[in-house]
C-alpha positions in Angstrom: 4.4 23.9 4.0 0.5 23.3 2.9 -2.2 20.6 4.2 -1.2 18.9 2.0 1.9 18.3 3.1 1.6 17.5 6.6 -0.1 14.4 8.2 0.4 15.2 11.5 -3.7 15.8 12.0 -4.8 12.8 10.0 -4.7 8.8 9.9 -2.9 7.9 6.6 -2.0 4.7 8.8 -3.7 2.4 11.3 -2.4 1.5 13.3 -1.0 5.1 14.2 2.9 4.5 12.8 4.8 7.6 14.2 7.3 6.7 12.1 6.4 5.5 9.1 4.7 9.2 9.1 7.3 11.5 10.0 8.9 9.4 6.7 5.6 10.0 4.7 5.9 13.8 5.3 9.8 13.9 4.5 8.3 12.0 1.2 5.5 14.5 0.2 7.5 17.7 0.7 9.6 16.6 -1.5 7.5 15.8 -4.3 5.9 19.3 -4.5 2.1 21.2 -3.6 -0.4 19.4 -4.9 -4.8 20.2 -5.2 -5.6 19.1 -1.5 -6.8 14.7 -1.0 -10.9 14.3 0.1 -10.8 10.7 -0.1 -10.9 8.8 2.6 -7.7 6.3 2.3 -5.9 5.2 5.1 -3.5 2.2 4.6 -3.6 -0.9 7.3 -1.4 -2.1 8.8 -3.0 -4.7 10.3 -6.8 -5.9 8.5 -9.2 -3.2 11.1 -12.3 -4.8 12.7 -14.8 -2.3 10.3 -13.2 -1.5 7.4 -14.9 1.4 5.6 -13.7 2.5 1.8 -11.2 3.9 0.9 -8.9 1.5 3.8 -5.5 -0.5 1.5 -5.3 -3.6 3.8 -1.6 -4.4 3.7 -0.6 -8.8 4.1 2.6 -9.9 3.7 0.8 -13.3 1.7 -2.1 -14.5 0.3 -2.9 -15.6 3.8 -1.5 -13.0 6.3 -2.7 -12.5 9.0 -5.9 -15.0 8.6 -6.1 -13.3 5.6 -7.9 -15.8 3.6 -10.8 -15.5 0.6 -13.7 -14.6 2.8 -12.0 -11.7 4.8 -10.8 -10.9 1.4 -14.6 -11.0 0.5 -15.9 -8.8 2.9 -12.9 -6.2 3.2 -13.7 -5.3 -0.8 -17.7 -5.7 0.4 -17.6 -2.6 2.5 -14.7 -0.8 -0.2 -11.4 -1.2 1.3 -8.8 -3.3 -1.6 -5.9 -5.4 -0.5 -1.9 -5.0 -0.6 -0.2 -8.1 -0.5 3.4 -7.5 -0.4 6.7 -10.1 -0.3 10.5 -9.9 -2.1 9.1 -10.5 -5.4 6.6 -6.6 -5.5 2.8 -6.4 -4.7 -0.2 -7.1 -5.1 -2.9 -4.4 -5.4 -6.7 -6.1 -5.3 -9.9 -3.6 -6.0 -13.1 -4.2 -6.2 -12.7 -3.9 -9.6 -9.8 -5.9 -10.7 -6.4 -7.6 -9.5 -2.8 -6.0 -9.6 0.2 -7.5 -9.8 3.8 -5.4 -10.1 7.0 -7.1 -9.7 10.2 -4.9 -8.4 11.9 -4.8 -4.8 10.6 -2.7 -2.0 12.3 0.0 -0.7 12.8 0.3 2.8 10.0 3.4 3.1 7.5 2.4 0.1 5.1 2.3 2.2 6.0 5.5 3.6 6.0 6.8 0.1 2.3 4.8 -0.9 0.8 7.3 0.9 3.0 10.1 0.2 1.4 9.2 -3.8 -1.9 8.6 -2.6 -2.1 11.6 -0.5 -0.6 13.9 -4.1 -4.3 12.3 -6.2 -3.1 9.4 -7.2 -5.5 6.1 -7.3 -4.6 3.1 -5.7 -2.9 1.3 -8.5 -0.7 4.3 -9.7 0.2 4.8 -6.1 2.1 1.6 -6.2 3.4 1.4 -8.6 5.4 4.5 -8.0 5.9 3.7 -4.5 7.8 0.6 -6.5 9.4 3.0 -7.9 10.9 4.7 -5.4 14.2 4.4 -3.8 15.4 5.1 0.2 16.3 8.3 0.2 14.9 9.8 -3.0 13.8 12.7 -1.0 17.6 13.6 0.0 18.6 14.5 -3.0 18.6 17.7 -3.1 20.2 18.2 -7.1 16.4 17.4 -7.6 13.5 20.4 -8.0 11.8 17.0 -7.1 11.7 13.3 -5.7 9.6 12.5 -8.4 9.9 9.2 -9.9 10.8 10.2 -13.8 13.7 6.4 -14.2 11.7 4.4 -16.2 14.8 2.2 -15.5 13.3 1.6 -11.9 9.7 1.3 -12.4 8.1 -2.3 -11.6 6.6 -4.6 -14.3 3.2 -5.7 -14.5 2.5 -9.3 -14.2 0.0 -11.6 -15.5 0.2 -9.3 -19.1 0.2 -11.6 -22.7 3.8 -11.4 -24.5 4.7 -8.1 -26.6 5.0 -9.8 -30.3 7.5 -10.9 -32.2 8.1 -8.0 -34.4 7.9 -4.0 -32.9 5.5 -2.4 -33.8 6.0 0.2 -37.6 7.5 3.7 -35.7 5.7 6.3 -36.2 8.1 10.4 -35.6 9.2 11.7 -32.9 6.3 14.9 -32.8 3.3 14.0 -34.6 2.5 17.6 -34.7 -1.3 18.4 -35.0 -3.3 15.3 -33.9 -6.6 15.7 -35.1 -9.5 12.8 -33.6 -12.7 13.6 -36.4 -16.1 11.8 -35.7 -16.4 10.6 -40.0 -14.6 10.4 -43.2 -16.4 13.8 -44.3 -14.5 15.1 -40.8 -11.0 13.2 -42.2 -10.3 14.5 -45.5 -11.5 18.6 -44.1 -8.9 18.4 -42.1 -6.5 16.8 -44.3 -7.5 19.6 -46.8 -6.4 21.7 -44.4 -2.8 21.3 -44.4 -3.4 18.7 -40.8 -0.6 15.7 -41.5 -1.4 13.0 -38.4 -5.6 12.4 -38.7 -8.0 9.4 -35.6 -11.3 8.4 -37.4 -13.5 7.7 -34.8 -16.2 6.2 -35.3 -18.8 5.4 -32.2 -22.0 3.4 -34.6 -22.4 2.7 -37.8 -23.0 -0.2 -39.6 -20.4 -2.8 -40.4 -20.4 -1.4 -44.3 -20.7 1.5 -43.0 -17.8 1.9 -41.2 -15.7 -0.1 -43.8 -16.2 2.8 -46.3 -16.0 5.6 -43.7 -12.3 3.5 -43.3 -11.8 3.1 -46.6 -12.0 7.1 -47.7 -10.9 8.6 -44.6 -7.8 5.1 -45.4 -7.8 7.5 -49.5 -7.3 10.6 -48.3 -4.9 9.8 -46.3 -2.7 8.7 -49.2 -3.9 11.8 -51.5 -2.1 14.3 -49.0 0.4 12.1 -48.0 -0.8 12.1 -44.3 -1.3 9.1 -41.2 -4.1 8.4 -41.0 -5.1 5.9 -37.6 -8.4 4.1 -37.4 -9.7 4.2 -34.0 -10.2 0.7 -32.2 -11.3 -1.6 -35.8 -7.8 -2.9 -36.5 -9.2 -5.4 -39.0 -10.4 -3.8 -41.3 -7.7 -0.8 -40.6 -5.6 -3.2 -41.6 -8.0 -4.6 -44.5 -8.0 -1.3 -45.6 -4.5 -0.1 -45.2 -4.3 2.3 -43.2 -1.1 4.2 -41.5 -1.9 3.1 -37.8 -5.0 2.1 -35.1 -5.8 3.2 -32.1 -6.7 1.2 -29.2 -7.8 1.7 -25.8 -6.4 -0.5 -22.7 -9.7 -2.4 -22.4 -8.9 -3.7 -26.0 -4.5 -5.3 -25.8 -6.0 -8.6 -24.6 -8.7 -9.0 -27.3 -7.4 -7.4 -30.6 -4.7 -9.4 -32.7 -1.4 -7.1 -32.3 0.9 -9.6 -34.2 -1.0 -8.9 -36.9 -1.2 -4.9 -36.9 2.4 -5.5 -35.9 2.6 -8.3 -39.2 0.7 -6.0 -41.6 2.7 -2.8 -40.8 0.5 -1.0 -39.0 1.5 1.2 -36.0 0.1 1.1 -32.8 -0.9 4.0 -31.1 -2.2 3.4 -27.0 -4.8 4.9 -24.6 -3.4 5.3 -20.8 -4.9 7.0 -18.4 -2.4 6.7 -15.2 1.2 5.3 -14.5 0.1 1.5 -14.3 -2.2 1.8 -17.7 1.5 3.5 -18.9 3.8 0.4 -17.9 0.8 -2.0 -19.2 1.1 -0.5 -22.6 4.8 0.2 -22.8 5.2 -3.8 -22.6 3.8 -4.2 -26.5 6.2 -1.4 -27.4 4.0 0.4 -30.1 4.3 2.9 -31.9 3.3 6.0 -29.4 1.3 6.4 -25.6 -1.7 8.5 -25.8 -1.9 10.5 -22.4 -5.3 12.3 -21.0 -7.8 13.2 -19.9 -5.4 16.1 -19.6 -8.5 18.7 -19.2 -12.3 17.3 -18.6 -13.7 17.1 -21.9 -17.0 16.0 -22.9 -16.1 14.1 -26.1 -15.3 10.7 -24.4 -16.2 9.3 -21.2 -13.3 8.6 -19.0 -13.3 7.1 -16.0 -10.1 9.1 -14.5 -9.6 12.2 -13.0 -8.4 15.2 -15.7 -4.5 14.1 -15.0 -3.2 18.6 -15.7 -0.1 19.6 -16.7 1.8 18.7 -14.2 1.5 15.0 -13.8 2.1 15.3 -17.9 5.1 17.3 -17.9 6.5 13.9 -15.3 4.8 11.5 -18.1 6.9 13.5 -20.2 10.1 13.3 -18.8 9.8 9.3 -17.6 9.7 8.0 -21.4 11.4 10.6 -22.6 13.1 8.9 -25.8 11.3 5.1 -24.9 8.2 6.2 -27.2 6.5 9.1 -28.9 3.6 10.8 -26.1 0.5 12.7 -27.6 -1.4 14.7 -25.0 -5.1 14.0 -25.2 -8.1 15.5 -23.5 -9.9 18.8 -23.3 -6.6 21.1 -25.6 -8.0 23.4 -26.8 -6.4 26.8 -28.5 -5.8 28.7 -25.8 -4.8 25.5 -23.6 -2.1 24.3 -26.5 1.0 26.5 -25.4 1.0 25.6 -22.1 0.4 21.4 -22.8 3.1 22.0 -25.4 5.4 23.9 -22.5 5.3 20.5 -20.9 7.9 18.7 -24.1 4.5 16.8 -25.8 6.0 16.3 -28.7 2.2 15.6 -30.1 -1.4 16.9 -29.4 -4.2 15.8 -30.3 -7.5 17.3 -30.6 -11.3 17.0 -31.3 -14.2 19.4 -30.3 -10.9 22.4 -30.5 -11.4 22.0 -34.4 -15.8 20.0 -34.8 -17.2 22.2 -32.4 -15.5 25.3 -34.1 -17.6 28.1 -35.9 -15.1 28.8 -38.2 -12.6 25.1 -38.2 -10.3 26.2 -41.0 -9.7 29.4 -38.6 -9.0 27.0 -35.5 -7.3 25.1 -37.3 -4.7 27.3 -39.1 -4.4 29.1 -35.2 -3.5 25.4 -34.0 -1.5 24.7 -36.3 0.6 28.2 -35.8 1.2 27.8 -32.3 1.9 23.6 -33.3 5.0 26.0 -35.9 6.5 28.0 -32.9 6.2 25.7 -30.0 
């Protein structure tokens, strides 16, 4: 057993709780071996006198332990987070926001929460996984590990806008090589090279230039019989008759998702963890993108690289529910391992735009996809 699988010399609960620690060790030992976690987290079963960064203070209700707004403000200012739990689910409050989940709590949910934190999940994702946990999952010897992969057992995110009444148009389960390109000329270039799924991601452009880029990209897609997605600019994508739109999590509440669905435009949503995955699935998108799988310099991502092991678990979780696209730091050398997880599609950016010979790079990438 490696250091990451034992809690004997680590303060994971405060005050110390031997039974919870023993349960956490049993669960943790069945989740696989993950890189050591250096974050100084601990789960506080009662509010500490001196809260610190990384503390998750567990309350049974909004005013449990006298946890009024002044107390909570003090804890959050110190870098701690608060978890309110009851028979309906759990709500996490951090300095970044409040995240509410509805679902049953297993008796061992706190032990499971500690275990998933130790596996490197952030507090939001660890709480999602803890609510997906069921007592005794660690004793199921028939499974390779006890990581939750049954989507029907996962909690529901509260407070999301209603999903459009009309479902989004479907995408193929496997979109193949998915090229994310910075301009219309690049879109045309990769389409000429045989790529059939392309996203136009323009970072800075005037409204007139943006409309022209989108119109040219959509027209090129039609000529090639290809799927062209437009990043972010959903109004312009609808006007141009684009095949699809790709949005980030921050766009979900501002974009008119119903208008996108009614227009017959496909919708792809970015996700960076379990909580965001649940948010995305609520809207029944055409596909979900997961990343960043590896470190990437093409886009600022707040979350740490997810890695292949997490990607494989996401594939098992959403299998059959929605097409999944892996993205972030994927190149010719990494693509075979990415596809070996079973993911239907892989998005690339600099593997093409940064190549000395883009045509040769596309050919190499397409060969890998074809021979998966």
